[in-house]
Short mmCIF file of N, CA and C in Angstrom, two decimals:
data_model
loop_
_atom_site.label_atom_id
_atom_site.label_comp_id
_atom_site.label_asym_id
_atom_site.label_seq_id
_atom_site.Cartn_x
_atom_site.Cartn_y
_atom_site.Cartn_z
N MET Z 1 20.24 267.88 -86.16
CA MET Z 1 19.64 266.56 -85.98
C MET Z 1 20.64 265.68 -85.24
N LYS Z 2 20.14 265.03 -84.21
CA LYS Z 2 20.99 264.18 -83.38
C LYS Z 2 20.42 262.76 -83.39
N ILE Z 3 21.28 261.76 -83.58
CA ILE Z 3 20.89 260.35 -83.50
C ILE Z 3 21.53 259.80 -82.23
N ARG Z 4 20.72 259.16 -81.39
CA ARG Z 4 21.24 258.61 -80.14
C ARG Z 4 20.39 257.44 -79.71
N GLU Z 5 20.89 256.68 -78.74
CA GLU Z 5 20.09 255.58 -78.21
C GLU Z 5 18.95 256.14 -77.37
N MET Z 6 17.84 255.45 -77.42
CA MET Z 6 16.66 255.85 -76.66
C MET Z 6 16.91 255.67 -75.17
N ILE Z 7 16.36 256.58 -74.39
CA ILE Z 7 16.37 256.46 -72.93
C ILE Z 7 14.91 256.40 -72.46
N SER Z 8 14.71 256.00 -71.23
CA SER Z 8 13.33 255.79 -70.75
C SER Z 8 12.49 257.07 -70.81
N GLN Z 9 13.12 258.23 -70.70
CA GLN Z 9 12.37 259.49 -70.78
C GLN Z 9 11.79 259.73 -72.18
N ASP Z 10 12.27 258.99 -73.18
CA ASP Z 10 11.78 259.13 -74.55
C ASP Z 10 10.55 258.30 -74.84
N LEU Z 11 10.14 257.47 -73.90
CA LEU Z 11 9.11 256.46 -74.13
C LEU Z 11 7.84 257.02 -74.76
N ILE Z 12 7.26 258.04 -74.18
CA ILE Z 12 6.00 258.59 -74.68
C ILE Z 12 6.20 259.23 -76.05
N ALA Z 13 7.29 259.94 -76.25
CA ALA Z 13 7.55 260.58 -77.54
C ALA Z 13 7.73 259.54 -78.64
N VAL Z 14 8.43 258.46 -78.35
CA VAL Z 14 8.62 257.39 -79.34
C VAL Z 14 7.29 256.71 -79.63
N ALA Z 15 6.48 256.49 -78.60
CA ALA Z 15 5.16 255.89 -78.81
C ALA Z 15 4.30 256.77 -79.71
N ARG Z 16 4.38 258.07 -79.53
CA ARG Z 16 3.61 259.00 -80.37
C ARG Z 16 4.08 258.94 -81.82
N VAL Z 17 5.40 258.92 -82.03
CA VAL Z 17 5.93 258.80 -83.39
C VAL Z 17 5.44 257.50 -84.02
N ASN Z 18 5.48 256.41 -83.25
CA ASN Z 18 5.05 255.11 -83.75
C ASN Z 18 3.59 255.15 -84.20
N VAL Z 19 2.72 255.56 -83.31
CA VAL Z 19 1.28 255.52 -83.60
C VAL Z 19 0.92 256.53 -84.69
N ASP Z 20 1.39 257.76 -84.58
CA ASP Z 20 1.04 258.79 -85.56
C ASP Z 20 1.56 258.44 -86.96
N THR Z 21 2.79 257.96 -87.03
CA THR Z 21 3.38 257.60 -88.32
C THR Z 21 2.69 256.38 -88.91
N PHE Z 22 2.43 255.37 -88.08
CA PHE Z 22 1.74 254.18 -88.57
C PHE Z 22 0.38 254.55 -89.14
N ARG Z 23 -0.36 255.36 -88.42
CA ARG Z 23 -1.69 255.77 -88.89
C ARG Z 23 -1.62 256.46 -90.24
N GLU Z 24 -0.63 257.32 -90.41
CA GLU Z 24 -0.54 258.08 -91.66
C GLU Z 24 0.02 257.26 -92.81
N THR Z 25 1.07 256.48 -92.56
CA THR Z 25 1.74 255.78 -93.66
C THR Z 25 1.10 254.44 -94.01
N GLN Z 26 0.35 253.84 -93.09
CA GLN Z 26 -0.24 252.53 -93.36
C GLN Z 26 -1.72 252.60 -93.71
N SER Z 27 -2.28 253.79 -93.71
CA SER Z 27 -3.68 253.96 -94.09
C SER Z 27 -3.85 253.50 -95.54
N GLY Z 28 -4.84 252.65 -95.76
CA GLY Z 28 -5.05 252.09 -97.09
C GLY Z 28 -4.29 250.79 -97.32
N ILE Z 29 -3.36 250.48 -96.44
CA ILE Z 29 -2.59 249.23 -96.51
C ILE Z 29 -3.10 248.27 -95.45
N VAL Z 30 -3.25 248.79 -94.24
CA VAL Z 30 -3.74 248.02 -93.10
C VAL Z 30 -5.20 248.43 -92.88
N PRO Z 31 -6.09 247.48 -92.61
CA PRO Z 31 -7.50 247.84 -92.38
C PRO Z 31 -7.66 248.90 -91.29
N ASP Z 32 -8.57 249.84 -91.53
CA ASP Z 32 -8.82 250.92 -90.57
C ASP Z 32 -9.19 250.38 -89.19
N GLN Z 33 -9.87 249.24 -89.15
CA GLN Z 33 -10.26 248.66 -87.86
C GLN Z 33 -9.02 248.36 -87.01
N LEU Z 34 -7.94 247.95 -87.64
CA LEU Z 34 -6.70 247.69 -86.90
C LEU Z 34 -6.01 248.99 -86.52
N ILE Z 35 -5.97 249.92 -87.46
CA ILE Z 35 -5.32 251.20 -87.19
C ILE Z 35 -6.00 251.91 -86.02
N ASN Z 36 -7.32 251.80 -85.96
CA ASN Z 36 -8.07 252.48 -84.90
C ASN Z 36 -7.85 251.89 -83.52
N THR Z 37 -7.26 250.70 -83.43
CA THR Z 37 -6.99 250.10 -82.12
C THR Z 37 -5.67 250.58 -81.52
N LEU Z 38 -4.87 251.29 -82.30
CA LEU Z 38 -3.57 251.75 -81.80
C LEU Z 38 -3.73 252.81 -80.73
N SER Z 39 -2.87 252.75 -79.72
CA SER Z 39 -2.88 253.79 -78.69
C SER Z 39 -1.46 254.09 -78.25
N TYR Z 40 -1.26 255.30 -77.78
CA TYR Z 40 0.06 255.69 -77.27
C TYR Z 40 0.44 254.81 -76.08
N GLU Z 41 -0.53 254.50 -75.24
CA GLU Z 41 -0.24 253.74 -74.02
C GLU Z 41 0.24 252.32 -74.34
N SER Z 42 -0.46 251.63 -75.26
CA SER Z 42 -0.03 250.27 -75.59
C SER Z 42 1.31 250.28 -76.32
N ALA Z 43 1.54 251.28 -77.15
CA ALA Z 43 2.84 251.39 -77.83
C ALA Z 43 3.94 251.62 -76.80
N ALA Z 44 3.71 252.48 -75.83
CA ALA Z 44 4.72 252.74 -74.79
C ALA Z 44 5.04 251.47 -74.02
N ARG Z 45 4.03 250.66 -73.72
CA ARG Z 45 4.27 249.39 -73.02
C ARG Z 45 5.13 248.45 -73.86
N ARG Z 46 4.87 248.39 -75.17
CA ARG Z 46 5.67 247.55 -76.07
C ARG Z 46 7.13 247.98 -76.06
N PHE Z 47 7.36 249.29 -76.15
CA PHE Z 47 8.73 249.79 -76.17
C PHE Z 47 9.42 249.56 -74.83
N GLN Z 48 8.69 249.68 -73.75
CA GLN Z 48 9.28 249.43 -72.43
C GLN Z 48 9.73 247.98 -72.31
N ARG Z 49 8.90 247.05 -72.80
CA ARG Z 49 9.29 245.63 -72.77
C ARG Z 49 10.56 245.39 -73.58
N LEU Z 50 10.68 246.05 -74.71
CA LEU Z 50 11.88 245.89 -75.53
C LEU Z 50 13.10 246.44 -74.81
N LEU Z 51 12.94 247.60 -74.18
CA LEU Z 51 14.06 248.17 -73.42
C LEU Z 51 14.47 247.29 -72.25
N ASP Z 52 13.50 246.64 -71.63
CA ASP Z 52 13.76 245.81 -70.45
C ASP Z 52 14.37 244.45 -70.78
N ASN Z 53 14.26 244.00 -72.03
CA ASN Z 53 14.72 242.67 -72.41
C ASN Z 53 16.18 242.71 -72.84
N GLU Z 54 17.08 242.59 -71.88
CA GLU Z 54 18.51 242.66 -72.18
C GLU Z 54 19.02 241.43 -72.92
N GLU Z 55 18.35 240.30 -72.78
CA GLU Z 55 18.79 239.08 -73.45
C GLU Z 55 18.61 239.17 -74.96
N GLN Z 56 17.68 239.97 -75.41
CA GLN Z 56 17.37 240.08 -76.84
C GLN Z 56 18.52 240.72 -77.62
N ARG Z 57 19.40 241.45 -76.94
CA ARG Z 57 20.47 242.19 -77.62
C ARG Z 57 19.87 243.09 -78.70
N SER Z 58 18.97 243.95 -78.26
CA SER Z 58 18.31 244.87 -79.18
C SER Z 58 18.40 246.28 -78.62
N THR Z 59 18.11 247.24 -79.48
CA THR Z 59 18.14 248.63 -79.05
C THR Z 59 17.20 249.46 -79.90
N ILE Z 60 17.00 250.69 -79.46
CA ILE Z 60 16.21 251.66 -80.21
C ILE Z 60 17.04 252.93 -80.31
N PHE Z 61 17.20 253.42 -81.54
CA PHE Z 61 17.84 254.71 -81.77
C PHE Z 61 16.76 255.72 -82.09
N VAL Z 62 16.94 256.93 -81.60
CA VAL Z 62 15.99 258.00 -81.90
C VAL Z 62 16.68 259.11 -82.68
N ALA Z 63 15.88 259.79 -83.49
CA ALA Z 63 16.33 261.00 -84.17
C ALA Z 63 15.67 262.16 -83.45
N GLU Z 64 16.50 263.09 -83.01
CA GLU Z 64 16.01 264.22 -82.22
C GLU Z 64 16.33 265.51 -82.96
N ASP Z 65 15.31 266.34 -83.15
CA ASP Z 65 15.48 267.62 -83.82
C ASP Z 65 14.97 268.72 -82.88
N CYS Z 66 15.86 269.60 -82.47
CA CYS Z 66 15.51 270.69 -81.56
C CYS Z 66 14.80 270.18 -80.30
N GLY Z 67 15.26 269.05 -79.79
CA GLY Z 67 14.72 268.49 -78.56
C GLY Z 67 13.50 267.61 -78.74
N ALA Z 68 12.99 267.49 -79.96
CA ALA Z 68 11.80 266.67 -80.22
C ALA Z 68 12.19 265.39 -80.95
N ILE Z 69 11.61 264.26 -80.53
CA ILE Z 69 11.84 262.99 -81.20
C ILE Z 69 11.03 262.99 -82.50
N VAL Z 70 11.71 262.81 -83.63
CA VAL Z 70 11.04 262.85 -84.94
C VAL Z 70 11.09 261.51 -85.66
N GLY Z 71 11.80 260.54 -85.09
CA GLY Z 71 11.88 259.23 -85.70
C GLY Z 71 12.64 258.28 -84.81
N TYR Z 72 12.54 257.00 -85.15
CA TYR Z 72 13.29 255.99 -84.41
C TYR Z 72 13.48 254.75 -85.28
N ALA Z 73 14.47 253.97 -84.92
CA ALA Z 73 14.71 252.66 -85.52
C ALA Z 73 14.98 251.70 -84.38
N MET Z 74 14.36 250.52 -84.45
CA MET Z 74 14.62 249.51 -83.43
C MET Z 74 15.02 248.21 -84.11
N GLY Z 75 15.96 247.53 -83.50
CA GLY Z 75 16.42 246.28 -84.08
C GLY Z 75 17.33 245.53 -83.14
N GLY Z 76 17.74 244.37 -83.58
CA GLY Z 76 18.62 243.53 -82.78
C GLY Z 76 18.75 242.16 -83.41
N ARG Z 77 19.01 241.17 -82.57
CA ARG Z 77 19.10 239.79 -83.05
C ARG Z 77 17.76 239.41 -83.68
N ALA Z 78 17.81 238.64 -84.76
CA ALA Z 78 16.60 238.22 -85.46
C ALA Z 78 15.68 237.47 -84.50
N ARG Z 79 14.41 237.83 -84.52
CA ARG Z 79 13.42 237.21 -83.63
C ARG Z 79 12.88 235.91 -84.22
N GLU Z 80 13.12 235.71 -85.49
CA GLU Z 80 12.68 234.49 -86.17
C GLU Z 80 13.70 234.16 -87.25
N PRO Z 81 13.82 232.89 -87.61
CA PRO Z 81 14.78 232.55 -88.67
C PRO Z 81 14.26 232.97 -90.04
N VAL Z 82 15.03 233.78 -90.73
CA VAL Z 82 14.73 234.18 -92.11
C VAL Z 82 16.02 234.03 -92.89
N ALA Z 83 16.02 233.05 -93.80
CA ALA Z 83 17.21 232.77 -94.62
C ALA Z 83 18.43 232.68 -93.70
N HIS Z 84 19.47 233.39 -94.07
CA HIS Z 84 20.74 233.34 -93.31
C HIS Z 84 20.96 234.59 -92.46
N TYR Z 85 19.96 235.45 -92.36
CA TYR Z 85 20.14 236.74 -91.68
C TYR Z 85 20.20 236.56 -90.16
N GLU Z 86 21.17 237.21 -89.56
CA GLU Z 86 21.37 237.14 -88.10
C GLU Z 86 20.61 238.24 -87.36
N GLY Z 87 20.51 239.41 -87.97
CA GLY Z 87 19.89 240.56 -87.33
C GLY Z 87 18.58 240.94 -88.00
N GLU Z 88 17.84 241.78 -87.28
CA GLU Z 88 16.54 242.21 -87.80
C GLU Z 88 16.31 243.68 -87.45
N LEU Z 89 15.87 244.42 -88.44
CA LEU Z 89 15.36 245.77 -88.20
C LEU Z 89 13.89 245.57 -87.84
N TYR Z 90 13.56 245.72 -86.56
CA TYR Z 90 12.18 245.48 -86.12
C TYR Z 90 11.23 246.54 -86.66
N GLY Z 91 11.73 247.73 -86.84
CA GLY Z 91 10.89 248.80 -87.37
C GLY Z 91 11.65 250.10 -87.44
N ILE Z 92 11.24 250.95 -88.36
CA ILE Z 92 11.77 252.31 -88.45
C ILE Z 92 10.59 253.21 -88.79
N TYR Z 93 10.42 254.22 -87.98
CA TYR Z 93 9.30 255.15 -88.15
C TYR Z 93 9.84 256.57 -88.05
N ILE Z 94 9.46 257.37 -89.03
CA ILE Z 94 9.91 258.76 -89.10
C ILE Z 94 8.69 259.62 -89.42
N LEU Z 95 8.52 260.69 -88.67
CA LEU Z 95 7.38 261.58 -88.94
C LEU Z 95 7.41 261.99 -90.41
N PRO Z 96 6.26 261.97 -91.09
CA PRO Z 96 6.22 262.23 -92.53
C PRO Z 96 6.91 263.52 -92.96
N GLN Z 97 6.85 264.56 -92.16
CA GLN Z 97 7.48 265.82 -92.57
C GLN Z 97 9.01 265.71 -92.60
N TYR Z 98 9.56 264.62 -92.07
CA TYR Z 98 11.01 264.40 -92.09
C TYR Z 98 11.42 263.36 -93.13
N HIS Z 99 10.45 262.83 -93.89
CA HIS Z 99 10.80 261.89 -94.96
C HIS Z 99 11.63 262.63 -96.01
N GLY Z 100 12.63 261.97 -96.54
CA GLY Z 100 13.47 262.56 -97.58
C GLY Z 100 14.54 263.51 -97.07
N THR Z 101 14.73 263.59 -95.76
CA THR Z 101 15.72 264.52 -95.20
C THR Z 101 17.03 263.84 -94.81
N GLY Z 102 17.10 262.52 -94.98
CA GLY Z 102 18.30 261.78 -94.58
C GLY Z 102 18.23 261.19 -93.18
N VAL Z 103 17.15 261.47 -92.46
CA VAL Z 103 17.00 260.94 -91.10
C VAL Z 103 16.97 259.41 -91.12
N GLY Z 104 16.21 258.85 -92.05
CA GLY Z 104 16.12 257.39 -92.14
C GLY Z 104 17.46 256.74 -92.41
N ARG Z 105 18.21 257.33 -93.32
CA ARG Z 105 19.55 256.81 -93.64
C ARG Z 105 20.43 256.84 -92.40
N ARG Z 106 20.37 257.92 -91.65
CA ARG Z 106 21.21 258.04 -90.45
C ARG Z 106 20.79 257.04 -89.37
N LEU Z 107 19.49 256.81 -89.23
CA LEU Z 107 19.02 255.81 -88.27
C LEU Z 107 19.45 254.40 -88.69
N MET Z 108 19.36 254.11 -89.98
CA MET Z 108 19.78 252.79 -90.49
C MET Z 108 21.27 252.59 -90.26
N SER Z 109 22.05 253.63 -90.46
CA SER Z 109 23.49 253.55 -90.25
C SER Z 109 23.81 253.28 -88.78
N ALA Z 110 23.12 253.97 -87.89
CA ALA Z 110 23.33 253.75 -86.45
C ALA Z 110 22.99 252.31 -86.07
N MET Z 111 21.89 251.79 -86.63
CA MET Z 111 21.49 250.42 -86.33
C MET Z 111 22.51 249.43 -86.87
N ALA Z 112 22.99 249.65 -88.08
CA ALA Z 112 23.99 248.75 -88.67
C ALA Z 112 25.27 248.74 -87.83
N ARG Z 113 25.69 249.89 -87.36
CA ARG Z 113 26.90 249.95 -86.51
C ARG Z 113 26.66 249.22 -85.19
N TYR Z 114 25.48 249.38 -84.61
CA TYR Z 114 25.15 248.69 -83.36
C TYR Z 114 25.19 247.17 -83.57
N LEU Z 115 24.54 246.69 -84.62
CA LEU Z 115 24.50 245.25 -84.87
C LEU Z 115 25.90 244.71 -85.11
N THR Z 116 26.69 245.42 -85.88
CA THR Z 116 28.06 244.98 -86.14
C THR Z 116 28.86 244.90 -84.85
N ALA Z 117 28.67 245.85 -83.95
CA ALA Z 117 29.35 245.81 -82.65
C ALA Z 117 28.91 244.60 -81.83
N GLN Z 118 27.70 244.09 -82.10
CA GLN Z 118 27.18 242.90 -81.43
C GLN Z 118 27.59 241.62 -82.17
N ARG Z 119 28.45 241.75 -83.17
CA ARG Z 119 28.89 240.63 -84.02
C ARG Z 119 27.74 240.04 -84.83
N ILE Z 120 26.86 240.91 -85.26
CA ILE Z 120 25.76 240.56 -86.15
C ILE Z 120 26.04 241.30 -87.45
N TYR Z 121 26.25 240.55 -88.53
CA TYR Z 121 26.76 241.16 -89.76
C TYR Z 121 25.78 241.18 -90.92
N SER Z 122 24.57 240.70 -90.72
CA SER Z 122 23.54 240.74 -91.77
C SER Z 122 22.20 241.05 -91.10
N MET Z 123 21.25 241.51 -91.90
CA MET Z 123 19.99 241.98 -91.30
C MET Z 123 18.86 241.87 -92.32
N PHE Z 124 17.65 241.67 -91.81
CA PHE Z 124 16.45 241.72 -92.67
C PHE Z 124 15.41 242.62 -92.02
N VAL Z 125 14.43 243.01 -92.83
CA VAL Z 125 13.29 243.78 -92.36
C VAL Z 125 12.05 243.24 -93.06
N VAL Z 126 10.93 243.23 -92.36
CA VAL Z 126 9.65 242.83 -92.94
C VAL Z 126 8.84 244.10 -93.19
N VAL Z 127 8.27 244.19 -94.38
CA VAL Z 127 7.52 245.39 -94.77
C VAL Z 127 6.24 244.94 -95.46
N PHE Z 128 5.16 245.68 -95.28
CA PHE Z 128 3.94 245.38 -96.01
C PHE Z 128 4.21 245.55 -97.50
N SER Z 129 3.81 244.58 -98.30
CA SER Z 129 4.09 244.60 -99.75
C SER Z 129 3.52 245.83 -100.44
N ALA Z 130 2.45 246.39 -99.92
CA ALA Z 130 1.83 247.57 -100.53
C ALA Z 130 2.48 248.88 -100.09
N ASN Z 131 3.44 248.82 -99.19
CA ASN Z 131 4.10 250.03 -98.70
C ASN Z 131 5.27 250.38 -99.62
N LEU Z 132 4.94 250.88 -100.80
CA LEU Z 132 5.95 251.15 -101.82
C LEU Z 132 6.99 252.19 -101.41
N PRO Z 133 6.62 253.26 -100.69
CA PRO Z 133 7.67 254.20 -100.26
C PRO Z 133 8.72 253.53 -99.37
N ALA Z 134 8.29 252.66 -98.46
CA ALA Z 134 9.25 251.96 -97.59
C ALA Z 134 10.12 251.01 -98.41
N ILE Z 135 9.51 250.31 -99.35
CA ILE Z 135 10.28 249.38 -100.20
C ILE Z 135 11.33 250.14 -100.99
N LYS Z 136 10.96 251.29 -101.56
CA LYS Z 136 11.94 252.10 -102.30
C LYS Z 136 13.07 252.56 -101.39
N PHE Z 137 12.75 252.91 -100.16
CA PHE Z 137 13.76 253.33 -99.18
C PHE Z 137 14.74 252.19 -98.93
N TYR Z 138 14.24 250.99 -98.65
CA TYR Z 138 15.12 249.85 -98.37
C TYR Z 138 15.96 249.50 -99.59
N GLU Z 139 15.36 249.54 -100.77
CA GLU Z 139 16.12 249.24 -101.99
C GLU Z 139 17.20 250.29 -102.24
N ALA Z 140 16.90 251.56 -101.98
CA ALA Z 140 17.89 252.63 -102.16
C ALA Z 140 19.08 252.44 -101.22
N LEU Z 141 18.85 251.77 -100.09
CA LEU Z 141 19.93 251.51 -99.13
C LEU Z 141 20.59 250.15 -99.35
N GLY Z 142 20.29 249.52 -100.48
CA GLY Z 142 20.94 248.26 -100.82
C GLY Z 142 20.21 247.01 -100.39
N GLY Z 143 19.02 247.14 -99.83
CA GLY Z 143 18.25 245.96 -99.43
C GLY Z 143 17.80 245.17 -100.65
N LYS Z 144 17.88 243.86 -100.56
CA LYS Z 144 17.47 242.96 -101.64
C LYS Z 144 16.26 242.15 -101.17
N LYS Z 145 15.29 242.03 -102.06
CA LYS Z 145 14.10 241.25 -101.71
C LYS Z 145 14.48 239.78 -101.55
N CYS Z 146 14.09 239.23 -100.44
CA CYS Z 146 14.39 237.84 -100.10
C CYS Z 146 13.21 236.95 -100.43
N CYS Z 147 12.02 237.34 -99.97
CA CYS Z 147 10.84 236.50 -100.17
C CYS Z 147 9.58 237.28 -99.81
N ASP Z 148 8.45 236.66 -100.10
CA ASP Z 148 7.14 237.20 -99.74
C ASP Z 148 6.47 236.23 -98.78
N ARG Z 149 5.53 236.75 -98.01
CA ARG Z 149 4.74 235.89 -97.13
C ARG Z 149 3.44 236.61 -96.80
N THR Z 150 2.55 235.88 -96.18
CA THR Z 150 1.28 236.46 -95.73
C THR Z 150 1.20 236.35 -94.23
N MET Z 151 0.84 237.44 -93.58
CA MET Z 151 0.69 237.45 -92.14
C MET Z 151 -0.80 237.54 -91.80
N ALA Z 152 -1.24 236.64 -90.94
CA ALA Z 152 -2.62 236.69 -90.45
C ALA Z 152 -2.63 237.56 -89.19
N LEU Z 153 -3.45 238.61 -89.22
CA LEU Z 153 -3.51 239.54 -88.09
C LEU Z 153 -4.96 239.87 -87.79
N HIS Z 154 -5.45 239.38 -86.68
CA HIS Z 154 -6.83 239.65 -86.24
C HIS Z 154 -7.86 239.39 -87.34
N GLY Z 155 -7.68 238.29 -88.05
CA GLY Z 155 -8.64 237.91 -89.08
C GLY Z 155 -8.36 238.45 -90.46
N TRP Z 156 -7.36 239.28 -90.62
CA TRP Z 156 -6.98 239.79 -91.93
C TRP Z 156 -5.68 239.13 -92.37
N ASN Z 157 -5.57 238.89 -93.67
CA ASN Z 157 -4.33 238.38 -94.24
C ASN Z 157 -3.63 239.54 -94.95
N LEU Z 158 -2.45 239.89 -94.46
CA LEU Z 158 -1.70 241.01 -95.01
C LEU Z 158 -0.44 240.49 -95.69
N LYS Z 159 -0.22 240.93 -96.92
CA LYS Z 159 0.95 240.49 -97.67
C LYS Z 159 2.18 241.28 -97.22
N GLU Z 160 3.27 240.55 -97.00
CA GLU Z 160 4.53 241.16 -96.57
C GLU Z 160 5.65 240.75 -97.51
N ALA Z 161 6.64 241.60 -97.59
CA ALA Z 161 7.88 241.31 -98.31
C ALA Z 161 9.02 241.39 -97.30
N ILE Z 162 10.02 240.56 -97.50
CA ILE Z 162 11.19 240.59 -96.63
C ILE Z 162 12.38 241.06 -97.47
N TYR Z 163 13.04 242.10 -96.97
CA TYR Z 163 14.24 242.64 -97.60
C TYR Z 163 15.42 242.39 -96.68
N GLY Z 164 16.57 242.11 -97.28
CA GLY Z 164 17.73 241.81 -96.46
C GLY Z 164 19.01 242.43 -96.98
N TRP Z 165 19.96 242.51 -96.07
CA TRP Z 165 21.31 242.97 -96.35
C TRP Z 165 22.26 241.85 -95.94
N ASP Z 166 22.99 241.29 -96.90
CA ASP Z 166 23.93 240.21 -96.60
C ASP Z 166 25.11 240.72 -95.78
N SER Z 167 25.44 241.97 -95.99
CA SER Z 167 26.53 242.61 -95.26
C SER Z 167 26.07 244.01 -94.84
N LEU Z 168 26.42 244.39 -93.63
CA LEU Z 168 26.03 245.71 -93.13
C LEU Z 168 27.10 246.77 -93.37
N ASN Z 169 28.18 246.39 -94.05
CA ASN Z 169 29.31 247.31 -94.25
C ASN Z 169 28.88 248.63 -94.89
N GLU Z 170 28.11 248.57 -95.97
CA GLU Z 170 27.70 249.79 -96.66
C GLU Z 170 26.80 250.66 -95.78
N LEU Z 171 25.91 250.02 -95.02
CA LEU Z 171 25.01 250.79 -94.16
C LEU Z 171 25.75 251.46 -93.01
N CYS Z 172 26.87 250.89 -92.60
CA CYS Z 172 27.62 251.45 -91.47
C CYS Z 172 28.21 252.82 -91.78
N ARG Z 173 28.31 253.15 -93.04
CA ARG Z 173 28.96 254.42 -93.43
C ARG Z 173 28.09 255.62 -93.22
#
C-alpha cells in the first residue's frame, strides 16, 4: 500500500472511489434522490477544481494498492470558520473492502503532516450524524465532538456533527 499526493492522471479513479463509496456508505443516511444524482464526471470536475486552486492551500492524498486507487483524503485550510480550527479534512473516502485495514489511519497521518508543513496545527471534519462508522473512526483517532448543525441540501435537512483535533501531533505519527 502506497500513500502519495494525487496527480491529474488519478482524477477518474478518485472520482470513482468518491461516488462508489458515497453510494455504499451513505445509503440510508442521505436520501436516495440525492445519491442517484452523483456521477463520475461531476466528481472529476470537482476534484479538478480543487487541484487547480493553489490559493486554497489544499491537497488530496491517495491510497494505491497494486496500482489501483482504493481511497483518498482531501483537506487544507478551513473553508469556513469553525471554533478555533485552522484546517479542515474536506473528506476521506475508502473503498469498503479496505475499511479496517489501516488505510484511513495512514491517509489521516499524511494529511496531518501536510497541514503541519503548511503551519496549520488544528483540524476539523464535518460528518453526517447518522454515519456511526465514520464517527467511530474519527473518535478512535482522537477527534473530539465540537458541535452539531443541520445542513439544508436540495430541500432536505441533514444533521451533521463536527469533530476536531486541537493538535495534529498525534495524527502525524
